[in-house]
Short mmCIF file of C-alpha atoms in Angstrom, two decimals:
data_model
loop_
_atom_site.label_atom_id
_atom_site.label_comp_id
_atom_site.label_asym_id
_atom_site.label_seq_id
_atom_site.Cartn_x
_atom_site.Cartn_y
_atom_site.Cartn_z
CA MET A 1 5.11 -34.53 7.50
CA SER A 2 8.08 -36.51 8.21
CA LEU A 3 9.11 -35.45 11.87
CA ASN A 4 11.38 -37.58 13.51
CA PHE A 5 10.59 -36.35 16.87
CA ASP A 6 12.33 -39.59 18.70
CA LYS A 7 15.48 -37.72 17.99
CA LYS A 8 17.94 -35.95 20.49
CA PHE A 9 18.68 -32.21 19.84
CA ASP A 10 22.08 -30.77 21.04
CA SER A 11 20.19 -27.14 20.90
CA PHE A 12 17.45 -24.72 20.03
CA GLU A 13 19.05 -23.81 16.49
CA GLN A 14 20.93 -27.43 16.09
CA TYR A 15 16.77 -28.25 16.18
CA LEU A 16 16.03 -25.39 13.38
CA LYS A 17 18.53 -26.25 11.04
CA GLU A 18 17.10 -29.89 11.14
CA THR A 19 13.54 -29.73 11.05
CA ALA A 20 13.43 -26.37 8.79
CA PRO A 21 13.82 -27.90 5.64
CA VAL A 22 11.03 -30.66 6.55
CA LEU A 23 9.01 -27.93 7.55
CA GLN A 24 9.71 -25.98 4.46
CA LYS A 25 8.04 -28.62 2.19
CA TYR A 26 4.86 -28.40 4.88
CA LEU A 27 4.70 -25.03 3.91
CA LEU A 28 5.44 -24.92 -0.28
CA GLN A 29 2.51 -27.66 -0.06
CA ASN A 30 0.27 -25.70 2.04
CA LEU A 31 0.68 -22.56 0.28
CA ASP A 32 -0.66 -25.51 -3.00
CA ASN A 33 -4.19 -26.58 -0.75
CA VAL A 34 -4.93 -22.78 -0.61
CA ILE A 35 -4.36 -22.31 -3.99
CA SER A 36 -6.41 -25.26 -5.47
CA THR A 37 -8.78 -24.14 -3.42
CA PHE A 38 -9.53 -21.45 -5.49
CA GLU A 39 -7.78 -23.04 -9.02
CA ALA A 40 -11.67 -23.51 -10.65
CA ASP A 41 -11.96 -19.70 -10.90
CA LYS A 42 -7.77 -19.16 -10.86
CA HIS A 43 -7.10 -16.93 -13.70
CA LYS A 44 -4.36 -18.16 -15.83
CA ASP A 45 -2.20 -14.49 -14.59
CA VAL A 46 -2.47 -14.74 -10.86
CA ASP A 47 0.17 -17.55 -10.56
CA LYS A 48 2.32 -14.83 -12.11
CA TYR A 49 1.47 -11.70 -10.01
CA LEU A 50 0.69 -13.68 -6.63
CA TYR A 51 1.35 -17.17 -6.21
CA ASP A 52 4.59 -17.59 -8.05
CA PRO A 53 5.83 -14.45 -5.77
CA LEU A 54 4.86 -16.42 -3.06
CA ARG A 55 6.11 -19.30 -4.30
CA ALA A 56 9.56 -17.60 -4.20
CA TRP A 57 8.88 -16.29 -0.71
CA THR A 58 8.56 -19.53 1.00
CA LYS A 59 11.58 -20.43 -1.25
CA ASN A 60 13.86 -18.33 0.80
CA ILE A 61 12.07 -19.06 3.70
CA GLY A 62 14.35 -17.92 7.00
CA LYS A 63 14.86 -19.71 10.49
CA LEU A 64 11.11 -20.82 11.07
CA ALA A 65 12.12 -19.98 14.86
CA ARG A 66 8.16 -18.62 15.17
CA PRO A 67 6.63 -22.30 14.09
CA LEU A 68 8.91 -24.61 15.12
CA THR A 69 8.56 -22.81 18.97
CA PHE A 70 4.78 -23.62 18.23
CA LEU A 71 5.79 -27.29 18.04
CA ALA A 72 8.06 -27.23 20.40
CA THR A 73 5.40 -26.35 23.27
CA TYR A 74 2.93 -28.34 21.75
CA LEU A 75 5.41 -31.49 22.44
CA ALA A 76 6.92 -29.70 25.37
CA ALA A 77 3.30 -29.88 26.93
CA ASN A 78 2.16 -33.07 25.44
CA CYS A 79 5.26 -35.32 26.72
CA GLY A 80 6.87 -35.75 23.29
CA ASP A 81 3.42 -36.95 22.24
CA ALA A 82 3.39 -36.27 18.15
CA SER A 83 0.24 -38.68 17.10
CA GLN A 84 -1.67 -35.97 16.67
CA ILE A 85 1.01 -33.60 15.57
CA GLU A 86 -0.96 -32.94 12.03
CA ASP A 87 -3.60 -32.04 13.27
CA VAL A 88 -1.93 -28.86 14.55
CA LEU A 89 0.45 -28.27 11.74
CA PRO A 90 -1.92 -25.56 10.01
CA ILE A 91 -1.77 -23.47 13.57
CA ALA A 92 2.02 -23.47 11.99
CA CYS A 93 1.37 -22.76 8.85
CA ALA A 94 -0.82 -19.28 10.43
CA ILE A 95 2.30 -18.18 12.52
CA GLU A 96 4.56 -18.67 9.38
CA ASN A 97 1.99 -16.85 7.39
CA PHE A 98 1.39 -13.69 9.36
CA GLN A 99 5.45 -13.37 9.92
CA THR A 100 5.66 -13.28 5.58
CA ALA A 101 2.56 -11.07 5.76
CA ALA A 102 4.49 -9.10 8.08
CA LEU A 103 7.95 -8.67 6.59
CA ILE A 104 7.29 -8.36 3.21
CA HIS A 105 5.18 -5.34 4.57
CA ASP A 106 7.76 -4.20 7.11
CA ASP A 107 10.07 -3.97 4.10
CA ILE A 108 7.91 -2.00 2.29
CA ALA A 109 7.72 0.69 4.31
CA ASP A 110 10.97 0.76 6.16
CA GLY A 111 12.61 1.18 2.70
CA GLY A 112 14.68 -2.44 3.61
CA GLN A 113 16.93 -3.77 -0.20
CA LEU A 114 17.21 -7.33 1.88
CA ARG A 115 15.83 -9.93 2.13
CA ARG A 116 18.07 -13.34 2.89
CA GLY A 117 19.92 -12.40 1.38
CA LYS A 118 18.17 -11.15 -1.94
CA PRO A 119 16.49 -7.80 -3.21
CA CYS A 120 13.31 -7.52 -1.25
CA MET A 121 10.05 -8.35 -3.48
CA TYR A 122 9.08 -4.87 -3.57
CA ILE A 123 11.58 -4.25 -5.06
CA GLU A 124 11.41 -7.48 -7.86
CA GLU A 125 8.53 -7.39 -8.09
CA GLY A 126 7.01 -3.11 -7.25
CA GLU A 127 5.05 -2.07 -4.47
CA GLY A 128 1.43 -2.89 -5.51
CA ILE A 129 2.35 -6.57 -6.10
CA ALA A 130 4.41 -6.93 -2.85
CA VAL A 131 1.03 -5.29 -1.06
CA ASN A 132 -1.01 -7.16 -2.63
CA ALA A 133 0.47 -10.29 -2.15
CA GLY A 134 1.14 -9.22 2.26
CA ASP A 135 -2.11 -9.14 2.63
CA PHE A 136 -2.51 -13.02 1.10
CA GLY A 137 -0.63 -13.86 4.35
CA LEU A 138 -2.31 -11.67 6.40
CA ALA A 139 -5.50 -13.29 4.52
CA SER A 140 -3.99 -16.80 4.96
CA THR A 141 -3.25 -16.75 8.52
CA VAL A 142 -6.58 -16.92 9.50
CA GLY A 143 -8.64 -17.99 6.97
CA GLY A 144 -5.95 -20.68 6.12
CA VAL A 145 -6.21 -21.94 9.85
CA VAL A 146 -9.39 -22.08 9.71
CA GLU A 147 -10.18 -24.34 7.29
CA ALA A 148 -8.02 -26.86 7.57
CA LEU A 149 -8.80 -27.01 11.20
CA ARG A 150 -12.56 -27.69 9.89
CA GLN A 151 -11.10 -31.02 9.65
CA SER A 152 -8.52 -31.78 12.76
CA LYS A 153 -9.95 -33.00 16.13
CA PHE A 154 -10.52 -29.37 17.47
CA SER A 155 -14.12 -28.34 18.57
CA LYS A 156 -15.59 -25.26 17.35
CA THR A 157 -15.07 -24.00 20.39
CA GLU A 158 -11.46 -24.47 20.17
CA ILE A 159 -10.57 -23.27 17.31
CA LEU A 160 -12.52 -20.14 17.77
CA TYR A 161 -10.17 -20.05 20.93
CA ILE A 162 -6.81 -20.05 18.68
CA VAL A 163 -8.31 -17.73 15.48
CA ARG A 164 -8.89 -14.62 18.41
CA GLN A 165 -5.22 -15.29 19.57
CA LEU A 166 -4.16 -15.17 16.28
CA ILE A 167 -6.00 -11.96 15.89
CA PHE A 168 -5.37 -11.11 19.11
CA MET A 169 -1.06 -11.38 17.71
CA GLU A 170 -2.19 -9.70 14.36
CA TYR A 171 -3.77 -6.80 16.27
CA MET A 172 -0.82 -6.39 18.56
CA THR A 173 1.90 -6.21 16.22
CA ILE A 174 0.08 -3.47 13.62
CA GLU A 175 0.62 -1.64 17.18
CA GLY A 176 3.87 -2.30 17.41
CA GLN A 177 4.37 -1.38 14.24
CA ALA A 178 2.14 2.09 14.57
CA MET A 179 4.66 3.03 17.34
CA ASP A 180 7.67 2.52 15.67
CA LEU A 181 6.62 4.00 11.94
CA GLY A 182 5.34 7.07 13.77
CA TRP A 183 8.49 7.48 15.86
CA ALA A 184 10.20 8.08 12.89
CA ARG A 185 7.50 9.90 10.97
CA ASP A 186 7.35 12.59 13.48
CA GLY A 187 10.72 13.24 14.10
CA ARG A 188 10.20 11.85 18.51
CA PHE A 189 13.39 11.85 20.62
CA ASP A 190 11.62 12.02 23.23
CA ILE A 191 11.28 7.59 23.54
CA SER A 192 11.97 6.13 27.46
CA GLU A 193 12.30 2.61 27.66
CA ASP A 194 10.18 1.95 28.77
CA ASP A 195 8.85 3.08 25.38
CA TYR A 196 10.36 1.11 24.10
CA ILE A 197 9.64 -2.21 25.67
CA CYS A 198 5.78 -1.84 25.50
CA MET A 199 6.82 -1.05 21.71
CA ALA A 200 9.40 -4.27 21.31
CA THR A 201 6.63 -6.26 23.04
CA LYS A 202 3.52 -5.72 20.54
CA LYS A 203 5.10 -5.28 18.03
CA SER A 204 7.77 -8.67 17.66
CA ALA A 205 7.48 -10.43 21.05
CA TYR A 206 3.92 -11.50 20.09
CA TYR A 207 4.26 -12.97 17.51
CA SER A 208 7.79 -14.46 17.50
CA VAL A 209 7.30 -15.81 20.92
CA ALA A 210 4.46 -15.50 22.93
CA MET A 211 1.21 -16.49 21.10
CA PRO A 212 3.56 -18.97 19.23
CA CYS A 213 4.08 -20.78 23.11
CA VAL A 214 0.65 -19.94 24.43
CA LEU A 215 -0.91 -21.72 21.12
CA GLY A 216 1.41 -24.79 21.74
CA ALA A 217 0.49 -24.75 25.04
CA TYR A 218 -3.40 -25.14 24.60
CA CYS A 219 -3.17 -27.57 21.64
CA ALA A 220 -1.38 -29.78 23.82
CA ASP A 221 -4.91 -29.22 26.26
CA ALA A 222 -2.82 -27.11 29.11
CA PRO A 223 -4.37 -25.64 32.14
CA GLU A 224 -4.62 -21.61 31.56
CA GLU A 225 -1.76 -20.78 34.33
CA LEU A 226 0.99 -22.45 32.20
CA CYS A 227 -0.39 -20.90 28.96
CA LEU A 228 -0.29 -17.14 31.23
CA ALA A 229 3.25 -18.47 32.38
CA LEU A 230 4.20 -19.29 28.72
CA LYS A 231 2.60 -15.88 27.66
CA SER A 232 5.50 -14.21 30.03
CA PHE A 233 7.68 -16.60 29.42
CA GLY A 234 7.58 -14.95 25.44
CA GLU A 235 6.84 -11.44 25.45
CA LYS A 236 9.90 -10.98 28.38
CA LEU A 237 12.33 -13.80 25.92
CA GLY A 238 10.58 -11.89 22.56
CA VAL A 239 12.08 -8.55 23.38
CA ALA A 240 15.35 -10.46 24.39
CA PHE A 241 15.72 -11.64 21.09
CA GLN A 242 14.68 -8.31 19.35
CA ILE A 243 17.03 -6.22 21.15
CA GLN A 244 19.63 -8.65 19.85
CA ASP A 245 18.17 -7.47 17.05
CA ASP A 246 19.08 -4.66 17.52
CA LEU A 247 22.46 -4.90 18.71
CA LEU A 248 23.45 -7.49 15.63
CA ASN A 249 22.57 -5.22 13.45
CA LEU A 250 24.82 -2.55 14.92
CA ILE A 251 28.40 -4.57 16.20
CA ALA A 252 27.90 -8.10 14.45
CA ASP A 253 29.93 -8.66 10.94
CA GLU A 254 27.71 -6.93 8.30
CA ASN A 255 28.49 -10.54 6.43
CA SER A 256 26.30 -12.53 9.01
CA GLU A 257 23.42 -14.35 8.13
CA ASN A 258 21.64 -13.08 11.19
CA VAL A 259 21.93 -9.23 9.85
CA LYS A 260 19.23 -7.69 7.45
CA ASP A 261 21.14 -4.16 6.18
CA PHE A 262 24.21 -3.43 8.20
CA ARG A 263 23.21 -0.40 10.07
CA ASN A 264 19.88 0.25 8.45
CA ASP A 265 18.61 1.31 11.41
CA ILE A 266 21.03 4.06 12.27
CA THR A 267 20.09 5.10 8.06
CA GLU A 268 15.98 4.98 9.05
CA ALA A 269 16.74 6.27 12.49
CA LYS A 270 15.13 3.18 14.35
CA ARG A 271 14.22 3.86 17.71
CA THR A 272 15.81 1.13 19.58
CA LEU A 273 16.82 0.19 22.47
CA VAL A 274 21.20 1.53 21.88
CA VAL A 275 19.76 4.14 20.94
CA VAL A 276 16.85 5.72 23.56
CA LYS A 277 19.84 4.84 25.88
CA ALA A 278 22.50 6.50 24.05
CA LEU A 279 20.46 9.80 23.62
CA GLU A 280 20.29 9.86 27.10
CA LEU A 281 23.53 8.38 28.44
CA SER A 282 25.93 10.34 26.46
CA LYS A 283 27.62 13.75 26.42
CA ASP A 284 27.79 13.58 22.16
CA SER A 285 23.84 13.08 22.38
CA GLU A 286 22.50 15.94 19.93
CA LYS A 287 25.48 14.55 17.13
CA LEU A 288 24.11 11.16 18.13
CA THR A 289 21.00 13.33 17.32
CA GLN A 290 21.92 15.10 14.42
CA ILE A 291 23.40 11.94 12.47
CA LEU A 292 19.55 10.16 13.25
CA LYS A 293 18.52 13.07 11.51
CA LYS A 294 20.14 12.99 8.36
CA ASN A 295 18.81 9.47 7.45
CA THR A 296 22.21 9.15 6.46
CA SER A 297 23.87 5.38 4.68
CA ASP A 298 27.52 6.90 4.42
CA GLU A 299 29.79 4.34 6.38
CA ALA A 300 31.77 6.79 8.31
CA GLU A 301 28.65 8.98 9.64
CA LEU A 302 27.18 5.54 10.67
CA GLU A 303 30.40 4.44 12.33
CA GLU A 304 30.78 7.85 14.33
CA ALA A 305 27.22 6.74 15.15
CA VAL A 306 27.84 3.59 16.85
CA GLN A 307 30.93 4.83 18.69
CA ILE A 308 28.99 7.00 20.03
CA MET A 309 26.36 4.23 21.52
CA ILE A 310 29.79 2.92 22.66
CA VAL A 311 31.40 4.98 24.15
CA CYS A 312 28.80 6.13 26.50
CA GLY A 313 27.78 2.56 27.67
CA ALA A 314 24.20 2.62 25.71
CA ILE A 315 25.75 -1.42 23.99
CA ASP A 316 26.68 -2.43 27.00
CA TYR A 317 23.79 -1.64 28.60
CA ALA A 318 21.56 -3.41 25.72
CA LYS A 319 23.44 -6.79 25.94
CA ASP A 320 22.78 -6.75 29.56
CA LYS A 321 19.30 -6.15 29.27
CA ALA A 322 19.10 -8.14 26.95
CA LYS A 323 20.56 -11.40 29.60
CA ASN A 324 18.85 -9.94 32.01
CA LEU A 325 15.20 -10.81 30.29
CA SER A 326 16.60 -14.29 28.76
CA ASN A 327 17.27 -15.10 32.09
CA GLU A 328 13.74 -13.95 33.31
CA ALA A 329 11.75 -15.39 30.36
CA LYS A 330 14.32 -19.15 31.53
CA ASN A 331 13.22 -19.50 35.28
CA ILE A 332 9.58 -18.90 34.56
CA LEU A 333 10.63 -21.78 32.23
CA GLU A 334 11.53 -23.91 34.79
CA ASP A 335 9.07 -23.86 37.08
CA ALA A 336 6.38 -23.87 34.38
CA LEU A 337 7.37 -27.13 32.72
CA PRO A 338 8.22 -31.18 33.56
CA SER A 339 11.35 -31.75 32.55
CA SER A 340 11.93 -33.99 29.35
CA GLN A 341 13.83 -33.07 25.56
CA TRP A 342 11.53 -30.59 24.23
CA LYS A 343 11.32 -27.85 27.93
CA ASP A 344 14.85 -28.68 27.03
CA ILE A 345 15.14 -27.48 23.82
CA LEU A 346 13.22 -24.00 25.10
CA LEU A 347 15.18 -23.09 27.52
CA ASP A 348 17.76 -23.69 25.14
CA MET A 349 16.37 -20.94 22.91
CA CYS A 350 17.02 -18.54 25.49
CA HIS A 351 20.75 -18.55 25.25
CA TRP A 352 19.89 -18.79 21.49
CA ALA A 353 18.16 -15.76 21.65
CA VAL A 354 20.76 -13.33 22.88
CA GLU A 355 24.54 -15.65 21.61
CA ARG A 356 23.04 -15.52 18.19
CA GLY A 357 25.21 -13.63 15.21
CA LYS A 358 28.28 -13.91 18.29
#
C-alpha cells in the first residue's frame, strides 16, 4: 500500500481524505485475500450471497477514521517510522471489519434506512443475508488478523495480546448495544447522564478511538503507561464523538454527509445525552416523553421535540459536554506523546470530533 508518510497534513480531516482511498483499496484486496483462502471449497453462489454485498459495502466505505486513527497512533508512538507499516495493516483491517459488522447489524436493530447515502444492506439484500454478512465481519476481525500476523514480525505472545484486545473491544461494544436496545425496548426513561456515558463509552468509544489508539501504541512497542494514557484519551474523545453524532442527528443540515437518517434518533426514542438532559430540565418533559413513545416520523412532531430540547438548554449542555471531554482528551495527549506531525494530527482529531458537520 502506498501511503505518503512524509507528507505534511494540515489537519486530521485532510489526513482522512487523502489516505482513506488508498486504505480502501487495501481493504478490498484484504477481502479478496480472505476469500481466496477458501477458494477450493467455494460454491459459485457464495459470491452472490456473501462476498459481492461485502465488496459493494467496502466500495461505499466511510471516512475510515478508526483504522486511520490506529495508524496515526502507531506512527506517533513510533517516531514516524513507517518501515514496518505492512506488518500492522492487518490490524487496521481488523478494526474496520468490526466496524462493518457493527454497522450492518446496527442498521437492522434500529430499522435504519440509509447508510452513507445508499439503502442499508438489509433493505437491498434481505435481513438474513445482511446478518450473515455482518457475522463474516465479526469472524474476520479476529480470524483475518491471526492469519495475517502469523507471517509478520509479531511473536505468538504479541499476537495473543492483540487478539485479546480486539475481543475485549467486541465485548464492550456488544454490552453497550445491549443497554441502548434494552432501554428502547422496555420504554425506559429513567436514564441518568452517568448511564448514558457508560453506554456510549462501551458502544462507541472503545472501538472508535480507545482500542485503535491502544493497539497502535502497543504495535509501536510503547510502554504500558502510554497505552493506558491513550485508553483514557480514547474513552473521553470517543464519548465526545458520539455526543456530536447525537447532536448532528438533531440539528445539523439534514442533507449533510455527516448525518444518517436525520432526526431518526427521536423516531427510535434513542436515550441520547440531549434526551436525558431534556427530560431532566424541561417543563415540557411529559410532552417530549409522549413524542418519543410514539416512534413518530412526522416532521412537525420531530421539530417540536427538538424545540423542547433547545428551549430547556439540553442542546447547549450536550455541546459543552462534548467540548469539555474533547479538551480533557487533548490534555491527556499533550502530556503522553512527544512532539511530532502524528501527535499534531491526533490533537487535531480532538477538534474534528466535536466540530465536524458545522
